[in-house]
Coordinates of C-alpha atoms in Angstrom, one line a residue:
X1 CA 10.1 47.2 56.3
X2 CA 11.1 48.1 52.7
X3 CA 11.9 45.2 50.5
X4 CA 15.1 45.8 48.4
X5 CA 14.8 46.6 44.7
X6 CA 17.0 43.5 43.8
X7 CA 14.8 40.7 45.9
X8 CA 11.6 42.1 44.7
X9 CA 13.2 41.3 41.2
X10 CA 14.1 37.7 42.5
X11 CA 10.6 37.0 43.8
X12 CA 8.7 38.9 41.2
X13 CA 10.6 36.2 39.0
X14 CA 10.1 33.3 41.4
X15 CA 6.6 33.8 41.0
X16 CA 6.6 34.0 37.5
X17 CA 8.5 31.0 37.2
X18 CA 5.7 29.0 38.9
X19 CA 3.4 28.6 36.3
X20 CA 5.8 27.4 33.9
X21 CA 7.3 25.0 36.0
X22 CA 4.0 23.2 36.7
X23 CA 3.1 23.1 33.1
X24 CA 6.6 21.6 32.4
X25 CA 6.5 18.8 35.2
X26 CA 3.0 18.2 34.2
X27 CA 4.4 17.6 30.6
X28 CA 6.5 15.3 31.9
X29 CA 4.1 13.7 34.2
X30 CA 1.8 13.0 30.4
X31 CA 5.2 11.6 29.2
X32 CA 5.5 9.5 32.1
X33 CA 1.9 8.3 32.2
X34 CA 1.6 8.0 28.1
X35 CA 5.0 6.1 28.5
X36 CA 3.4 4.0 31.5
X37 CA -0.1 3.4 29.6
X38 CA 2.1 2.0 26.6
X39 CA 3.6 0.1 28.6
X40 CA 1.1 -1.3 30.8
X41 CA 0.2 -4.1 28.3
X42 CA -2.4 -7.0 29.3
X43 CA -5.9 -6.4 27.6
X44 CA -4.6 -3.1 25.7
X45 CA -4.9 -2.5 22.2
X46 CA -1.6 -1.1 21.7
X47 CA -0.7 -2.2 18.4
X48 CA -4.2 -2.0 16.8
X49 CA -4.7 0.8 14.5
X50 CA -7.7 3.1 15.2
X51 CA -9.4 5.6 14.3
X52 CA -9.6 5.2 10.5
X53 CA -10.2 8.6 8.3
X54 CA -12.6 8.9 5.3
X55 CA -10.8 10.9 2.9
X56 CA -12.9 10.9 0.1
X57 CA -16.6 9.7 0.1
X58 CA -19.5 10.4 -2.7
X59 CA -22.7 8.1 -3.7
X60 CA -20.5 5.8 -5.5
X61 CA -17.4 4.9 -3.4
X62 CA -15.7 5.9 -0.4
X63 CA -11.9 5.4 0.6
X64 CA -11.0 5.0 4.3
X65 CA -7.3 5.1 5.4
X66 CA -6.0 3.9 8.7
X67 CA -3.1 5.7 9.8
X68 CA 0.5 3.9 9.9
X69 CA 1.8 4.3 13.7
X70 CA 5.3 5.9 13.8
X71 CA 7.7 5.0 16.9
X72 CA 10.3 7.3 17.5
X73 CA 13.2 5.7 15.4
X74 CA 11.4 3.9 13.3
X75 CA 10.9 4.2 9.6
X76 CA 8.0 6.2 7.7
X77 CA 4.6 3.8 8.3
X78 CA 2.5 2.4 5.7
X79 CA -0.7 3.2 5.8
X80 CA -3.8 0.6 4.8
X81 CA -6.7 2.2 2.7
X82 CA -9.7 0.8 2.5
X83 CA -12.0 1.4 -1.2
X84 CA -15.1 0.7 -1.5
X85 CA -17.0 1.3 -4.6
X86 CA -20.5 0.5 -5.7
X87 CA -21.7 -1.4 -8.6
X88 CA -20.8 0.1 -12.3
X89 CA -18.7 2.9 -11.0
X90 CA -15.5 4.4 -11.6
X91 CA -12.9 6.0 -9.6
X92 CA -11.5 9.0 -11.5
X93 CA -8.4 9.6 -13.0
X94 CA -5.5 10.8 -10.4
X95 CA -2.1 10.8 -9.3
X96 CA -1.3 10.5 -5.8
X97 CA 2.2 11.0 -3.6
X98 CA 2.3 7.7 -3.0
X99 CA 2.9 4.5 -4.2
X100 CA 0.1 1.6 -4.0
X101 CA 0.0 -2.3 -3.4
X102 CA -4.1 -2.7 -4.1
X103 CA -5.4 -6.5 -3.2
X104 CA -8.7 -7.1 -4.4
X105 CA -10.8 -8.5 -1.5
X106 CA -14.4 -8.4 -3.4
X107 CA -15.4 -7.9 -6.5
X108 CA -14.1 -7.2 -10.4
X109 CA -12.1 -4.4 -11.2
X110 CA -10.3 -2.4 -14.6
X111 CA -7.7 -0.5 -13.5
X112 CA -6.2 2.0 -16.2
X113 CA -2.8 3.6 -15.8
X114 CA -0.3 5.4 -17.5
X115 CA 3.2 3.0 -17.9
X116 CA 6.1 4.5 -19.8
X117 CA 3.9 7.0 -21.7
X118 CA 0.6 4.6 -22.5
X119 CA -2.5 4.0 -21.3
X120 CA -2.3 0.1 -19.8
X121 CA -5.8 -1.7 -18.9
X122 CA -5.5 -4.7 -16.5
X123 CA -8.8 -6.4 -15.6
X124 CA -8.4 -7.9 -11.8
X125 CA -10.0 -10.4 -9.8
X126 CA -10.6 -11.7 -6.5
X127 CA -6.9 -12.2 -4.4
X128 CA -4.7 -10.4 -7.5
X129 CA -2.2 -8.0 -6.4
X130 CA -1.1 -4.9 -8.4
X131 CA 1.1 -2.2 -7.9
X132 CA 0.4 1.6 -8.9
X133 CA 3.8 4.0 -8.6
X134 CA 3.6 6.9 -6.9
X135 CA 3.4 10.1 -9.4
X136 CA 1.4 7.6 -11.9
X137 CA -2.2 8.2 -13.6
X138 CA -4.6 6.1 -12.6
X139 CA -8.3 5.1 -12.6
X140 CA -10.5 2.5 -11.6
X141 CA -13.8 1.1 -12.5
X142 CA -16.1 -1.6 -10.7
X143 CA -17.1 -4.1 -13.3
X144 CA -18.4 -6.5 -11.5
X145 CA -22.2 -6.9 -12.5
X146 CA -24.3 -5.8 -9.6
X147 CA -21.9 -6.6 -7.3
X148 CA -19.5 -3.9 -4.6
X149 CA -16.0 -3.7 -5.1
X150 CA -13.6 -3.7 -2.5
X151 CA -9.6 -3.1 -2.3
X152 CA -7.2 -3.0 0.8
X153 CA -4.0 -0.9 -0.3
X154 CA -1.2 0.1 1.3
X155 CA 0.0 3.3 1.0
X156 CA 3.7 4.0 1.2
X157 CA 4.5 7.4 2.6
X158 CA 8.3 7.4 1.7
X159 CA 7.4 9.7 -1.1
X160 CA 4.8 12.2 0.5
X161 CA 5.3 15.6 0.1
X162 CA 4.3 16.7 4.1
X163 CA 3.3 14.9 7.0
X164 CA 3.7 11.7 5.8
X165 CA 0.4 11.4 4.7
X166 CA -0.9 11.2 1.4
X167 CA -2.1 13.4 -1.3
X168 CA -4.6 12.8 -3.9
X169 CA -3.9 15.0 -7.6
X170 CA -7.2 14.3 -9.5
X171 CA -7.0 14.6 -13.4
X172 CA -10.8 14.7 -14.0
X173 CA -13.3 16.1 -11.6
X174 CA -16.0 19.2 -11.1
X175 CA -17.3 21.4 -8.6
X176 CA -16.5 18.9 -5.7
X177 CA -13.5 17.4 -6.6
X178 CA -11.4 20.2 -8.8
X179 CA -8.9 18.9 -11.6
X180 CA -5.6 20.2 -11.2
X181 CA -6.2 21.7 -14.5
X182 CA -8.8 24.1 -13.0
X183 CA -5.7 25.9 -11.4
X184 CA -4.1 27.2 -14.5
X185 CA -5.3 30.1 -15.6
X186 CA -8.2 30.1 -18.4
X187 CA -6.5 31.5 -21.4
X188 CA -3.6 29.0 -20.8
X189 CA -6.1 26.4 -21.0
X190 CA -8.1 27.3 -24.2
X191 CA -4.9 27.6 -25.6
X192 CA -3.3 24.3 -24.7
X193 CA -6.5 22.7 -25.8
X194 CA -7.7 24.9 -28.4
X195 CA -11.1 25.3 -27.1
X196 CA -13.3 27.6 -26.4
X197 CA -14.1 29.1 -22.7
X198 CA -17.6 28.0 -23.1
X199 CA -16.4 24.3 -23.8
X200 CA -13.9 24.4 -21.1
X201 CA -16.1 25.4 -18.6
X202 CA -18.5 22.1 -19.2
X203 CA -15.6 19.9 -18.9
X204 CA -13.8 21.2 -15.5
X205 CA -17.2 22.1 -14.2
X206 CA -19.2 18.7 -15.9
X207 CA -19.1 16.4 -12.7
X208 CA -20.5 17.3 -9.4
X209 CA -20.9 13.7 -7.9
X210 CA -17.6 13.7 -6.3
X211 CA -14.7 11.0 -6.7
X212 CA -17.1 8.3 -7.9
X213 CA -19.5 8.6 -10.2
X214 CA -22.0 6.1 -12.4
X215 CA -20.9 4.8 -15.8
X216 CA -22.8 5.4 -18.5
X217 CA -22.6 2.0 -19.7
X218 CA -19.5 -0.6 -19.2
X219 CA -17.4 1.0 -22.0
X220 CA -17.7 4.4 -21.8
X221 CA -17.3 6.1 -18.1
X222 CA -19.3 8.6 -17.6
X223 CA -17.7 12.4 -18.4
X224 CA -15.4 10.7 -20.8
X225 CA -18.0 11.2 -23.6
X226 CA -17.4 15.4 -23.6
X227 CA -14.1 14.9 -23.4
X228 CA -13.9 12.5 -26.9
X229 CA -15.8 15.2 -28.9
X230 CA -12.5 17.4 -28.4
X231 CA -10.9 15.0 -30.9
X232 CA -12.8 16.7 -33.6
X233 CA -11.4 20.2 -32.4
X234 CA -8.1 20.3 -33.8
X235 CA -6.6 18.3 -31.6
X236 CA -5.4 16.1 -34.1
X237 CA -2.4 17.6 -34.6
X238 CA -1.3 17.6 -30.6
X239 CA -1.4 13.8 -31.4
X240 CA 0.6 14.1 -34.2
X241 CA 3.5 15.9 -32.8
X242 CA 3.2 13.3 -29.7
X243 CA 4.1 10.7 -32.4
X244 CA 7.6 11.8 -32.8
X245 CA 8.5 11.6 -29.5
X246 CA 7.0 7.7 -29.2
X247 CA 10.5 6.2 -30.7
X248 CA 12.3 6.9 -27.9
X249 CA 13.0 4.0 -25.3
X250 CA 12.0 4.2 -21.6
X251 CA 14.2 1.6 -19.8
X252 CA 13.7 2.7 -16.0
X253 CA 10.7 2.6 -14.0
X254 CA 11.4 6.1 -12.7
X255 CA 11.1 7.2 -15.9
X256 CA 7.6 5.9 -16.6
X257 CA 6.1 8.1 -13.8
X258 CA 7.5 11.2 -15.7
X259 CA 4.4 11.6 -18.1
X260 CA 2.9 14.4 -20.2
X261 CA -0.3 16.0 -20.0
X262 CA -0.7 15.7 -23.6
X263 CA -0.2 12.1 -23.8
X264 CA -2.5 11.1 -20.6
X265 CA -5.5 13.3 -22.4
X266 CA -3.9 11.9 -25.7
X267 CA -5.3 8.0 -24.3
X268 CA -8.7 9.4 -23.6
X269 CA -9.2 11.5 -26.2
X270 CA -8.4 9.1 -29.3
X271 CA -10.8 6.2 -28.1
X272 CA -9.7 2.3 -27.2
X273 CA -9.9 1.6 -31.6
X274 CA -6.7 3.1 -32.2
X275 CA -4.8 2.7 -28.4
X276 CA -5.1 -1.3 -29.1
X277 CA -2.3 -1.1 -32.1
X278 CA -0.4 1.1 -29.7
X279 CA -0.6 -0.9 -26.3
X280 CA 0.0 -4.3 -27.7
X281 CA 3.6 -3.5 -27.6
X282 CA 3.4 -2.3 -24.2
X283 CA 4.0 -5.3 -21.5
X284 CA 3.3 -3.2 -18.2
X285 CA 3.2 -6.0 -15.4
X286 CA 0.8 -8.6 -14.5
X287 CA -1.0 -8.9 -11.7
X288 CA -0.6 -11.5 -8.8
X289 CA -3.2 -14.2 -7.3
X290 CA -2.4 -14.9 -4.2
X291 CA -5.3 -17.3 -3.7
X292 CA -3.8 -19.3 -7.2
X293 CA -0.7 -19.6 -5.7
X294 CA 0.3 -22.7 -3.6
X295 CA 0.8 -22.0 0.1
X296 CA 4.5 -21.7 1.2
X297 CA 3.2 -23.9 4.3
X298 CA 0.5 -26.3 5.0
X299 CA -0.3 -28.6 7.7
X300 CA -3.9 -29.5 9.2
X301 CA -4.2 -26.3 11.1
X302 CA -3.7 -23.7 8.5
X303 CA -1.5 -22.6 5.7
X304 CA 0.2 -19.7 4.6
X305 CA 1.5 -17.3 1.5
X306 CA 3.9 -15.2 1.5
X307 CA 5.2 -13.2 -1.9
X308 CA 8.4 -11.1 -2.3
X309 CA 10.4 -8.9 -5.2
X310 CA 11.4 -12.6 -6.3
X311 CA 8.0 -13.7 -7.1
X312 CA 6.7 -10.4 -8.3
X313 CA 8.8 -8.0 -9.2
X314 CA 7.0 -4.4 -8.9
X315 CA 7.3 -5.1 -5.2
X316 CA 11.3 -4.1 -5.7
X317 CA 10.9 -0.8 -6.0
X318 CA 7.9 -0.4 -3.1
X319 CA 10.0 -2.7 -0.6
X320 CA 7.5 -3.7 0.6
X321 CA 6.0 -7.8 0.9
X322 CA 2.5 -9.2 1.2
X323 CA 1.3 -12.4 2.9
X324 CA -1.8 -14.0 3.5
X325 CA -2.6 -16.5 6.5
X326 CA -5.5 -18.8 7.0
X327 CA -5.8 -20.9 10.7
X328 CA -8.6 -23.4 11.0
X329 CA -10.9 -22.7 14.1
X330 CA -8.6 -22.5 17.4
X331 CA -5.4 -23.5 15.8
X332 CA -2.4 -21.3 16.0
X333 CA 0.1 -19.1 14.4
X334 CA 3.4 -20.5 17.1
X335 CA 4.9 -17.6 18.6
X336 CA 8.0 -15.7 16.6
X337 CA 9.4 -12.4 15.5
X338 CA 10.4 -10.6 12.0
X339 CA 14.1 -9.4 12.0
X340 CA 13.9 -7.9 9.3
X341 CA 10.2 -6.2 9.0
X342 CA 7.4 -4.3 10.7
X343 CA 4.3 -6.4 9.9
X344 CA 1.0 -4.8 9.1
X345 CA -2.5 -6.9 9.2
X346 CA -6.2 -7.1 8.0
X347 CA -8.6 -9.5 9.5
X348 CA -10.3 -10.6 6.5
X349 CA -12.9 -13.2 8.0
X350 CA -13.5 -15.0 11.3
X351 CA -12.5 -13.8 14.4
X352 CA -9.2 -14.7 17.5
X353 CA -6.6 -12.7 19.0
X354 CA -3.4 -11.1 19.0
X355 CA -0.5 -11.4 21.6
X356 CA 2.5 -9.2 21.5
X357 CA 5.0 -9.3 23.8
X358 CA 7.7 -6.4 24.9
X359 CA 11.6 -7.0 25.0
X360 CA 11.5 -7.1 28.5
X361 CA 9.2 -10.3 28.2
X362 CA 5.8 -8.6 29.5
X363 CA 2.3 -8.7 28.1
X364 CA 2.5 -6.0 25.3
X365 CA -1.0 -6.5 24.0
X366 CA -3.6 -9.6 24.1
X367 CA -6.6 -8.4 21.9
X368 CA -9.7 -9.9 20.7
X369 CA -9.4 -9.1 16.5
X370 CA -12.8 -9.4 14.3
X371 CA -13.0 -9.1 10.3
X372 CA -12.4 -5.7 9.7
X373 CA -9.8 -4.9 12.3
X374 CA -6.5 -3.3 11.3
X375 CA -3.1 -4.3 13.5
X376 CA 0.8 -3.8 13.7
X377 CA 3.7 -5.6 15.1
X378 CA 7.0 -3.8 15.1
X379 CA 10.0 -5.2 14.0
X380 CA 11.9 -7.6 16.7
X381 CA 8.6 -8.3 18.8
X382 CA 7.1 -11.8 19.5
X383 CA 3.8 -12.2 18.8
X384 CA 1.3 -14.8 17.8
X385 CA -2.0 -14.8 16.3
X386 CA -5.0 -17.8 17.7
X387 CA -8.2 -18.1 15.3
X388 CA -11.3 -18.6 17.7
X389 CA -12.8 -21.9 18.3
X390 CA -16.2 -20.6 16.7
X391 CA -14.3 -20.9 13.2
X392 CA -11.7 -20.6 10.8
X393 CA -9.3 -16.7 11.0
X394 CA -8.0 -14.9 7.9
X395 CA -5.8 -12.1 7.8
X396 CA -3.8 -10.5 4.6
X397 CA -1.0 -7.9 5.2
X398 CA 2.0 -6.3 4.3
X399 CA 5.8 -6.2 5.6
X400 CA 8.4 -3.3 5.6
X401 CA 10.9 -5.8 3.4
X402 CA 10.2 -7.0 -0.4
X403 CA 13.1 -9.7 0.5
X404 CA 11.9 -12.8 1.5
X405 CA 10.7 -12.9 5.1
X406 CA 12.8 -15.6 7.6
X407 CA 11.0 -15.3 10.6
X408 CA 12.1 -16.7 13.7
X409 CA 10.3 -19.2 15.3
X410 CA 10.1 -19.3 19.1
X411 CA 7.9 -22.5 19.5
X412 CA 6.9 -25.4 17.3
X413 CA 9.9 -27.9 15.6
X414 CA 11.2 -25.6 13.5
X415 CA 11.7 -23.1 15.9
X416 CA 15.1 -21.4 17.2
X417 CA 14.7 -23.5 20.3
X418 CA 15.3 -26.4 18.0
X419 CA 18.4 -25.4 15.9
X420 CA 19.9 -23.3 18.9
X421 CA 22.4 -25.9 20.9
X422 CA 21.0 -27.6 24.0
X423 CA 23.3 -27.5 26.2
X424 CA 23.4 -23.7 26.5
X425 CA 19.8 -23.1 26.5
X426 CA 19.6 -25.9 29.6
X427 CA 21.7 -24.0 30.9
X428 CA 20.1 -20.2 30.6
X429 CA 17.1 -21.8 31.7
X430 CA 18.7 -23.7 35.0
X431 CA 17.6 -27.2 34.1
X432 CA 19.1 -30.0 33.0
X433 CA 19.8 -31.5 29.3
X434 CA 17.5 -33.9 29.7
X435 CA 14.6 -31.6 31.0
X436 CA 15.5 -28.8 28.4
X437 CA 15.0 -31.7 25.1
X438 CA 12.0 -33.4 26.6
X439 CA 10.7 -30.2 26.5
X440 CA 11.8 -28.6 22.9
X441 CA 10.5 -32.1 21.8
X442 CA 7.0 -31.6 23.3
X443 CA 5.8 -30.1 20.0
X444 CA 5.5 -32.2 17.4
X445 CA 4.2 -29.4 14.9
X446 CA 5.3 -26.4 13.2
X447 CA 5.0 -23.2 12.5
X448 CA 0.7 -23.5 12.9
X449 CA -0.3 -25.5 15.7
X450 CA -3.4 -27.5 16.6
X451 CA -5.0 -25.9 19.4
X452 CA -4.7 -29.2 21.7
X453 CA -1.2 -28.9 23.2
X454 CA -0.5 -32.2 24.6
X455 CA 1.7 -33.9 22.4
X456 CA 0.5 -37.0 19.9
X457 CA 0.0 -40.3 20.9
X458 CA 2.5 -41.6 17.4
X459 CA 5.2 -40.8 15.7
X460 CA 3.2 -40.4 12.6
X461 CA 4.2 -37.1 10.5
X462 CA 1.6 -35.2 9.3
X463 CA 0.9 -33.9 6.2
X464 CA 3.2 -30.8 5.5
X465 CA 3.6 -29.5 2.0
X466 CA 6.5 -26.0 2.1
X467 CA 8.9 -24.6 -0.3
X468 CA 12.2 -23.1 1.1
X469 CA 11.5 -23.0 4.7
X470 CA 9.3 -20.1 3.9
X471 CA 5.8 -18.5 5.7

């Protein structure tokens, strides 16, 4: 029997339809499932960042980035890089789309960038925290004597141009890392430097060891010699006419990251003899030690720094905050959330593990952390970290807030359970008064606890040192 024209067009379509069906309910299956997975908790590693990315590497240095996590809602991530430089190197000059918090975790370090139109030279140490604005010229060299450099940074990715990643714009390079330069077009160049092709060519094509390459010697990086003989090639009068426009005043930060081309080279090309005079009326900011500063809290178990824009200022216009925790073996950071900040992490030494709990109150993630791991804790969730009994646990991170971070206790005698009324919490939990404060009182420590939880056998207070109720 004939099939009519119109339901062979129904089931020719049906059939079609099948295909895209399945694919779409599987889509939503992997939704389900990823959803499921993330919400599985227990043993996972949910909030660990993995799966770091080497963006640049040569013989001298490498820089490894772990990727922020983004939750849908949530604000752009920070990301924490990772450089690592060998002995007597330098990092070349750049610019990247991003603005930097670099902590020095090993090592001696010069860092050279341009603020409000000069060159400034800070020498760093162990602990100091610095802050690099996106869009400004930078380098860095290793000068610690035989001895490897390392930074953590966080990379802010408010200001990236793209997929919230980060971009690297380098100044000098070669064959292997290009120099923006190289883009324009050759006679532009011999013109704006006033050299010839033959000269131009050894200076964008001079380095082919990549990002990081040997010094010469401590004073002079290596490269920067070529590019010092152009002072005797009329390029004396470029730094003349830069002179007229050095009267006028740069009051704003954003204004500092608005530099010439003329004036960067201008710093390299005129030697550190005559930018002394210059840069000794330049007060770019200091850094910040946070292993010099006393800790916010103290107690037996562990202490704890935490600095915002009030203590250092460059962290204003980053908005972003910095802390640094230290636990003796098997004490305890007591349970409590950040209302105000996602929290980033770095375990610096020693080893424990991280709890993080969901809103619904279920297991979110319990995972064992080692030096070297990299870990997140959105904003609103519990969470605690617990040092191992084998030794003392260090971590050093970074918050979404530059105002000073109030977080909210959950256990300990300063927690909420504490200042919140009795009476109501006794009730929420379906006990009486009396059970509800012979509990809450259980504790007598706070904020770090011991990792013994029965309660002390005096009344004696031990030794707590804080300043404005802060962590």
């Amino acid at each position: 029997m004939a099939i009519p024209r119109r339901n062979t067009l129904l089931l020719l379509l049906l059939v079609c339809s099948i295909p895209v069906l399945m694919a779409e309910r599987g889509g939503r299956e992997g939704e389900e499932e990823e959803e499921e997975e993330e919400h599985r908790g227990g043993e996972g590693r949910l909030f660990m960042l993995k799966n770091p990315k080497q963006v640049m590497k040569s013989e001298g240095g490498e820089v490894t980035v772990f990727r922020g996590f983004r939750r849908r809602g949530t604000a752009t991530p920070i990301h924490i890089g990772f450089i690592n430089m060998e002995p007597s190197t330098l990092f070349i000059p750049q610019y990247i789309d991003a603005s930097l918090i670099l902590f020095v975790r090993r090592g001696d370090m010069r860092i050279g960038w341009i603020y409000k139109d000069d060159l400034v030279e800070k020498q760093l140490k162990i602990g100091d925290v610095y802050r690099i604005p996106a869009g400004s010229a930078f380098y860095i060299t290793n000068t610690g004597r035989g001895q490897r450099l390392q930074i953590i940074c966080s990379m802010d990715a408010t200001e990236n141009l793209g997929d919230d990643f980060f971009q690297s714009f380098f100044i000098g390079g070669g064959t292997n890392t290009p120099s923006v330069l190289a883009g324009f077009d050759v006679r532009t160049l011999t013109t704006a430097f006033n050299v010839s092709t033959e000269e131009l060519t050894a200076i964008l094509e001079g380095n082919k060891d990549g990002p990081f390459v040997y010094l010469r010697n401590p004073d002079q990086p290596r490269g920067w010699a070529d590019l010092m003989k152009l002072k005797h090639k009329g390029m004396r009068a470029e730094i003349a006419l830069d002179e007229e426009c050095d009267e006028e005043s740069v009051r704003d930060e954003e204004q500092t990251t608005v530099w010439s081309w003329r004036k960067l080279l201008k710093a390299f090309f005129i030697g550190k003899e005559n930018k002394k005079k210059k840069n000794s009326a330049v007060k770019a900011p200091d850094s910040y030690n946070l292993y010099e500063r006393d800790p916010d809290f103290r107690n037996n178990y562990g202490w704890s720094v935490a600095i915002s824009e009030h203590d250092y200022y460059p962290l204003r216009r980053s908005g972003i905050g910095v802390y640094l925790v230290n636990l003796t073996a098997g004490s305890m950071m007591a349970p409590h959330l950040n209302p105000t900040a996602t929290e980033y992490g770095v375990v610096l030494r020693g080893s424990g593990s991280i709890q993080v709990v969901f809103p619904n109150g279920t297991s979110a993630m319990n995972a064992k952390v080692q030096e070297g791991d990299v870990f997140w804790i959105p904003r609103y969730y519990p969470f605690c970290q617990i040092a191992s009994r084998s030794g003392p646990m260090e971590f050093f991170g970074y918050t979404t807030s530059s105002r000073r971070n109030r977080p909210q206790f959950l256990a300990g005698r300063s927690s909420i359970l504490q200042t919140m009324g009795g009476e109501e919490m006794a009730l929420a939990l379906d006990i009486s008064l009396k059970s509800y404060n012979r509990f809450r009182g259980s504790q007598r420590e706070e904020i770090i606890l011991p990792e013994l939880l029965t309660p002390p056998e005096t009344t004696t207070e031990p030794e707590i040192i804080r300043k404005s109720g802060e962590i």
